[in-house]
Tab-separated table of C-alpha atoms in Angstrom:
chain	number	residue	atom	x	y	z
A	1	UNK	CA	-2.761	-26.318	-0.684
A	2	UNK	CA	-5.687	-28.533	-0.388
A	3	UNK	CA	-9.436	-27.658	-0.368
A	4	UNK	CA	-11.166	-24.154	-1.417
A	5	UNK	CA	-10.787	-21.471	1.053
A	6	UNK	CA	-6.729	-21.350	1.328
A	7	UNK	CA	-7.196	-18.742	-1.526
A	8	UNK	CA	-10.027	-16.604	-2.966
A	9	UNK	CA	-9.739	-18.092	-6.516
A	10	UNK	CA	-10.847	-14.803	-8.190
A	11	UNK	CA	-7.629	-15.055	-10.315
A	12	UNK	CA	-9.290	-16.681	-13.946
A	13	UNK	CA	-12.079	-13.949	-13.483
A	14	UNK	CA	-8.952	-11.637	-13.376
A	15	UNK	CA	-7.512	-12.836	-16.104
A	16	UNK	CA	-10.533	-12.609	-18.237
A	17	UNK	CA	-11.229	-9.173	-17.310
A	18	UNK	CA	-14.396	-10.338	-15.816
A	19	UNK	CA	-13.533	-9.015	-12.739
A	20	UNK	CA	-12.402	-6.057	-11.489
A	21	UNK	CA	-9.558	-5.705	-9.100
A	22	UNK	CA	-10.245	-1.915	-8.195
A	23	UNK	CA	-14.037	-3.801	-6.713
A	24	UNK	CA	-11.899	-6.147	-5.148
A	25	UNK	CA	-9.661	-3.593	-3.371
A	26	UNK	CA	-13.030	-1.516	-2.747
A	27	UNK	CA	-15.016	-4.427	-1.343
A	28	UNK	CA	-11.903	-5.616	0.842
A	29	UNK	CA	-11.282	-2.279	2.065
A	30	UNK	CA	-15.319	-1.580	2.798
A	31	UNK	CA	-15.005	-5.100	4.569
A	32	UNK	CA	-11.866	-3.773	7.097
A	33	UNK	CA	-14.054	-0.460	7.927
A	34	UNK	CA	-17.022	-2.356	8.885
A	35	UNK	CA	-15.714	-5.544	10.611
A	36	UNK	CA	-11.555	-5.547	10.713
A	37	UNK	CA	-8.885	-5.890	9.149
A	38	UNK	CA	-6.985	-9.051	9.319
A	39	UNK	CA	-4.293	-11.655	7.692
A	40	UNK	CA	-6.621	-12.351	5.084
A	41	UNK	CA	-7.585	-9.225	3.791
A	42	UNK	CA	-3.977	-8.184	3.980
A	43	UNK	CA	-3.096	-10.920	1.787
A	44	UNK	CA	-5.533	-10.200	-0.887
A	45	UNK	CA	-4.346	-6.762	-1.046
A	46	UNK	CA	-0.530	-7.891	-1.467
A	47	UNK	CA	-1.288	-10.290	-3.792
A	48	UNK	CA	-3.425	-7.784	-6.228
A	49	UNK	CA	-0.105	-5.181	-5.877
A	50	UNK	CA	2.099	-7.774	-7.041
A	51	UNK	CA	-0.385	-8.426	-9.995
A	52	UNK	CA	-0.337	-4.731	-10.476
A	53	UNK	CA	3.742	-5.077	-9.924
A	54	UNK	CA	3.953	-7.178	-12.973
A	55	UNK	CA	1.879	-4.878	-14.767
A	56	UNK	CA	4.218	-2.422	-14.773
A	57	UNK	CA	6.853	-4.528	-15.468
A	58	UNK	CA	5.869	-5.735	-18.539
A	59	UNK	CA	5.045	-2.455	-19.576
A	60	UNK	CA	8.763	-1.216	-18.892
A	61	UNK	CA	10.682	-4.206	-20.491
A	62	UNK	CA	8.360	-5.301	-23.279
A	63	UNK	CA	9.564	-8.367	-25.032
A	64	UNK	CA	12.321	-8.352	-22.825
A	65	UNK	CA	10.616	-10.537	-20.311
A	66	UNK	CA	10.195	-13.585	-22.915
A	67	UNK	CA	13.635	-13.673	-23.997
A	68	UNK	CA	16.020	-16.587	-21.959
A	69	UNK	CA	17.898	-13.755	-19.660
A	70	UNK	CA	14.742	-12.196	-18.507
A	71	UNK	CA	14.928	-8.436	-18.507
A	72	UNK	CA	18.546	-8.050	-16.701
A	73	UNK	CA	19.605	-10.435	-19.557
A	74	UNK	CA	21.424	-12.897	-17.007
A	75	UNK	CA	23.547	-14.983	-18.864
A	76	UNK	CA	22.950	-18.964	-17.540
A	77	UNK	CA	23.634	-22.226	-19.621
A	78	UNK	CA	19.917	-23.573	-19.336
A	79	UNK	CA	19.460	-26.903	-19.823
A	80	UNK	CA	16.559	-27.987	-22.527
A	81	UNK	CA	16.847	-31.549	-21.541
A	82	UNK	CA	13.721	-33.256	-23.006
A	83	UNK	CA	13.145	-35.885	-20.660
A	84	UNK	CA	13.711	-33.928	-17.461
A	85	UNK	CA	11.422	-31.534	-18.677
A	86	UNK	CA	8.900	-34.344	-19.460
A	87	UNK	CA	9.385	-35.803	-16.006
A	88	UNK	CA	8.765	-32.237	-14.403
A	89	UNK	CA	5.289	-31.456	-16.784
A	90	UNK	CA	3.986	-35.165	-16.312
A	91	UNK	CA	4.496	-35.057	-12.714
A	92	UNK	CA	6.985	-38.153	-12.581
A	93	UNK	CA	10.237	-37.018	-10.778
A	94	UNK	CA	10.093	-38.953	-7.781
A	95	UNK	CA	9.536	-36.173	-5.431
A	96	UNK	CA	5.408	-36.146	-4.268
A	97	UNK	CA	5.531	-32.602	-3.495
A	98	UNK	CA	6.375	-31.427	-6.858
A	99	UNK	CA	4.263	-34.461	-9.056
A	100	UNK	CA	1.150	-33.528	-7.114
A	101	UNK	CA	1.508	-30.024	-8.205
A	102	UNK	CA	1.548	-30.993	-11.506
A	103	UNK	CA	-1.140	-33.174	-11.662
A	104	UNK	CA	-3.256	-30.562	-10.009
A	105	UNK	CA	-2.037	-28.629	-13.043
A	106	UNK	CA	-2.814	-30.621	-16.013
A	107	UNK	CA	-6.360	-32.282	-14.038
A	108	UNK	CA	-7.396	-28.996	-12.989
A	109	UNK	CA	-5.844	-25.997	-14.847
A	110	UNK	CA	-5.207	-24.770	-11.052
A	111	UNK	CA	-2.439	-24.524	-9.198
A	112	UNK	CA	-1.944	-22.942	-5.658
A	113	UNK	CA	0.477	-19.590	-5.440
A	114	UNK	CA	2.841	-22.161	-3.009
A	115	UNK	CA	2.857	-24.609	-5.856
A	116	UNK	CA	3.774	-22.824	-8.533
A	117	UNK	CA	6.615	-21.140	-6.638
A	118	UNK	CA	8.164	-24.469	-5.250
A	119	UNK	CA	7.451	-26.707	-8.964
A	120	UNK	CA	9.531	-23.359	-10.697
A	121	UNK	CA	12.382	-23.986	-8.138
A	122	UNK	CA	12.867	-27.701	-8.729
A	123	UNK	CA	12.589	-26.856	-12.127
A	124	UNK	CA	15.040	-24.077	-12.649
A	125	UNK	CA	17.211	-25.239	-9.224
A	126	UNK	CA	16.986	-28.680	-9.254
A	127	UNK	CA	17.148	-29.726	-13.140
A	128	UNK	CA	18.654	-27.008	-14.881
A	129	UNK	CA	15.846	-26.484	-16.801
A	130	UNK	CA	15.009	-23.258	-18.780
A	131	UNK	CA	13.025	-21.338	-17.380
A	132	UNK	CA	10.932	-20.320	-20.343
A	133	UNK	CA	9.896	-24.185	-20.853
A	134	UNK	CA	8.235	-24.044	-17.468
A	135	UNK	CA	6.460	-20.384	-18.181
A	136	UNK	CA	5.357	-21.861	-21.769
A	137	UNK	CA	3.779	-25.458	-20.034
A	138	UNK	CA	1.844	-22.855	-17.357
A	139	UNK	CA	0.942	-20.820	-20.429
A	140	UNK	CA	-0.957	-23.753	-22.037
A	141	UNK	CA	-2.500	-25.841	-18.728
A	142	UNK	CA	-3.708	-22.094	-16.593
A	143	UNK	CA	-7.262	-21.045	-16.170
A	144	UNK	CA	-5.871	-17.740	-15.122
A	145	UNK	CA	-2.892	-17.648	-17.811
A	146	UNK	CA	-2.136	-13.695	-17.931
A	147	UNK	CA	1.022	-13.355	-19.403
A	148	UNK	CA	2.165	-9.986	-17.161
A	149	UNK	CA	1.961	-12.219	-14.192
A	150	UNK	CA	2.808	-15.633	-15.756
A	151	UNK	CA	5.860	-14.667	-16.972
A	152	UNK	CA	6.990	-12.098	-14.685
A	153	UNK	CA	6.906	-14.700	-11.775
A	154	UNK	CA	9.053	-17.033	-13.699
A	155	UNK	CA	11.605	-14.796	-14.491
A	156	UNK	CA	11.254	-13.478	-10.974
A	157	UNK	CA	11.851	-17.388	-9.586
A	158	UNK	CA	14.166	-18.595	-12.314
A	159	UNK	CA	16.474	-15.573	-10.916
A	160	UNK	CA	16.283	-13.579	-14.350
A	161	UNK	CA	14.048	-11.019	-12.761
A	162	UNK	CA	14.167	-8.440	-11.269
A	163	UNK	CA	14.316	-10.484	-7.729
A	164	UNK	CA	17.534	-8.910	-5.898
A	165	UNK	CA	18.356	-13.078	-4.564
A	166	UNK	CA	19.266	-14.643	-7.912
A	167	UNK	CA	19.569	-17.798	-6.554
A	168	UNK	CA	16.439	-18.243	-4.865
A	169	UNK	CA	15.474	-21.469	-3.986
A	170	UNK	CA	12.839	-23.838	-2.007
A	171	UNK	CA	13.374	-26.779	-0.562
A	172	UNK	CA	11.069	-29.186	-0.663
A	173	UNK	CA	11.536	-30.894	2.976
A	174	UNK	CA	11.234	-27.724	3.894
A	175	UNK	CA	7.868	-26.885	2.211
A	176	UNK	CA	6.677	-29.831	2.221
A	177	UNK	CA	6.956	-30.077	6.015
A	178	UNK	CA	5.267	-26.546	6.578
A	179	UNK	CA	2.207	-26.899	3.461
A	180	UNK	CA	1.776	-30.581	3.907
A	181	UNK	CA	2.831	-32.360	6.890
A	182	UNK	CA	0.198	-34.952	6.871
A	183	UNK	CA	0.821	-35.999	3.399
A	184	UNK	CA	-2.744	-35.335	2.657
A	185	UNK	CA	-2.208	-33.181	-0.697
A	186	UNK	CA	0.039	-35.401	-2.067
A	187	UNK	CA	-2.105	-38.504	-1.809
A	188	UNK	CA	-5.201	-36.499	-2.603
A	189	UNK	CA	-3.338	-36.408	-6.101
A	190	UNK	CA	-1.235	-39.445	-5.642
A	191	UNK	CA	-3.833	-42.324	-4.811
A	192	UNK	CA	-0.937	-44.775	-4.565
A	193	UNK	CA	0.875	-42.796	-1.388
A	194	UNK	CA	-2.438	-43.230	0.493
A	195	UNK	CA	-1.351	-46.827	1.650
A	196	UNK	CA	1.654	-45.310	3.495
A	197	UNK	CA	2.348	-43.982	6.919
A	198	UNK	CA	1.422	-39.687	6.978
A	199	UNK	CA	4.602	-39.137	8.287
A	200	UNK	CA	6.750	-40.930	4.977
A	201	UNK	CA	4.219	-39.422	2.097
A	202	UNK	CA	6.394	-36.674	0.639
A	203	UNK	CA	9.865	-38.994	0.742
A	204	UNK	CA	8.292	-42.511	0.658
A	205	UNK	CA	11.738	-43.861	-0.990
A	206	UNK	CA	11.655	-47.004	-2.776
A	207	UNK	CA	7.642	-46.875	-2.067
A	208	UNK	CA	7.182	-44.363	-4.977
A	209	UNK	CA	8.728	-44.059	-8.469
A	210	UNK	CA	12.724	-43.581	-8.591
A	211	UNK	CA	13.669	-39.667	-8.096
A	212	UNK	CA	14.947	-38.237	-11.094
A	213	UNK	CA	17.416	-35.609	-9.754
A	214	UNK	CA	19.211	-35.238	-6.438
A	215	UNK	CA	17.953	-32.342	-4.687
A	216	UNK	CA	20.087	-29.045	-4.077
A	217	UNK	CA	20.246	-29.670	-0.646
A	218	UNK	CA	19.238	-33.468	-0.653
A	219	UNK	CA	15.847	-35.120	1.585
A	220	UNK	CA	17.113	-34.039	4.587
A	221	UNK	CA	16.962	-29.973	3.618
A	222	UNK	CA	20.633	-29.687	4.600
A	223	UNK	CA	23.585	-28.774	2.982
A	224	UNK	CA	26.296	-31.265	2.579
A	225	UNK	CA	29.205	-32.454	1.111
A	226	UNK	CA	27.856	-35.707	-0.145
A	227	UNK	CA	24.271	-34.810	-1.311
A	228	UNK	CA	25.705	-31.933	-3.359
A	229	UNK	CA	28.126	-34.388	-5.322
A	230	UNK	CA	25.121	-36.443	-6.138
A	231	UNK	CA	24.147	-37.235	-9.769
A	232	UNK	CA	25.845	-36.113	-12.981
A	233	UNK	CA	22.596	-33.225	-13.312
A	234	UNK	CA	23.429	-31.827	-10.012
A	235	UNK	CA	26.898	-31.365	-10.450
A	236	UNK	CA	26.378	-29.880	-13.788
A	237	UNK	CA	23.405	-27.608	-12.285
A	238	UNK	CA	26.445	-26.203	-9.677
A	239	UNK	CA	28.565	-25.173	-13.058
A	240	UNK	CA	26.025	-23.519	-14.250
A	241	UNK	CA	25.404	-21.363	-11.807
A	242	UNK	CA	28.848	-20.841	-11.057
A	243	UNK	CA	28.902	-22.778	-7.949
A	244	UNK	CA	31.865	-24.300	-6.420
């Protein structure tokens, strides 16, 4: 998530049209012949497919994939809480993981694959938020905005997609532990976690501003009786997606 060569960062020349994705399939491919094939080049590929899935999506549902139940037209009692939502897009909800995202965001117009993914989880998971409010804040701050992609992703995370696990979800211990262990991309973009032990960066408690909403499955990544009955947005996050 941190530094330059984690992805190829051809995606604003894609979105332009100032680059070609059949030359990048033809150059990757030319590249596997001559040398090998390996993780990377795989992952290039996949990612361009699921550019080209979006594509193709957009072109079968139209409009559909703007309106509030995404193209399945899921019915969900989204939240348009203004000061969550501020919290989330200013990248001050108490959780490092998800305000360095942001701030990457709005300082950069930039934000990793892994970060978007986990920052439309909290958002959609965690608060309650509607979804389109997210899509609409990435929309304004992305250097590669394309709105086949852009949206398609978000109705494909918010669970409005055509994803077959409605309800899926990423928890941030979780991610956090596998993307960032060391704490280093949160302090790169949180100067004031920099003082504190690697190990305590990305749930630095009363060391950090106070966490707006309890996570789904609270700090420790677990499911439990008492850190699902946390917090009056939690609980009414569980109604709302019918769970008991």
């Amino acid at each position: 998530m941190l530094g330059s060569d984690y992805s190829t960062k051809f995606s604003p020349w894609l979105a332009s049209g100032s680059l070609s994705p059949r030359l990048i399939h033809d150059e990757v491919k030319r590249y596997e012949n001559e040398r090998q094939a390996n993780s990377s080049t795989y992952w290039v590929l996949f990612e361009l497919i699921w550019r080209d899935y979006f594509r193709f999506l957009s072109v079968k549902y139209g409009n559909l994939l703007f309106h509030i139940g995404g193209p399945r037209n899921v019915q969900r009692n989204w939240s348009q809480d203004k000061k969550l939502f501020e919290s989330w897009r200013d990248g001050c909800t108490g959780y490092p993981l998800i305000d360095a995202n942001m701030k990457e965001l709005s300082t950069t117009g930039f934000m990793s694959n892994r970060g978007r993914q986990i920052v439309c989880s909290f958002l959609v998971r965690d608060m309650g938020i509607d979804w389109r409010m997210g899509a609409e804040w990435f929309e304004t701050c992305l250097l590669d905005y394309d709105p086949c992609s852009n949206y398609g992703n978000w109705t494909y995370g918010s669970g409005v997609g055509n994803d077959p696990r409605e309800d899926r979800y990423f928890s941030i211990p979780k991610q956090a532990q596998t993307y960032d262990p060391e704490g280093e991309y949160v302090a790169y973009w949180l100067p004031r976690l920099l003082t504190i032990p690697r190990e305590k960066r990305n749930f630095p408690g009363s060391l950090y501003i106070r966490q707006i909403v309890p996570l789904k499955f609270g700090t420790t990544g677990r499911h439990n009786k008492e850190e699902t009955s946390l917090g009056g947005a939690r609980r009414r996050n569980d109604r709302r997606w019918n769970r008991n």
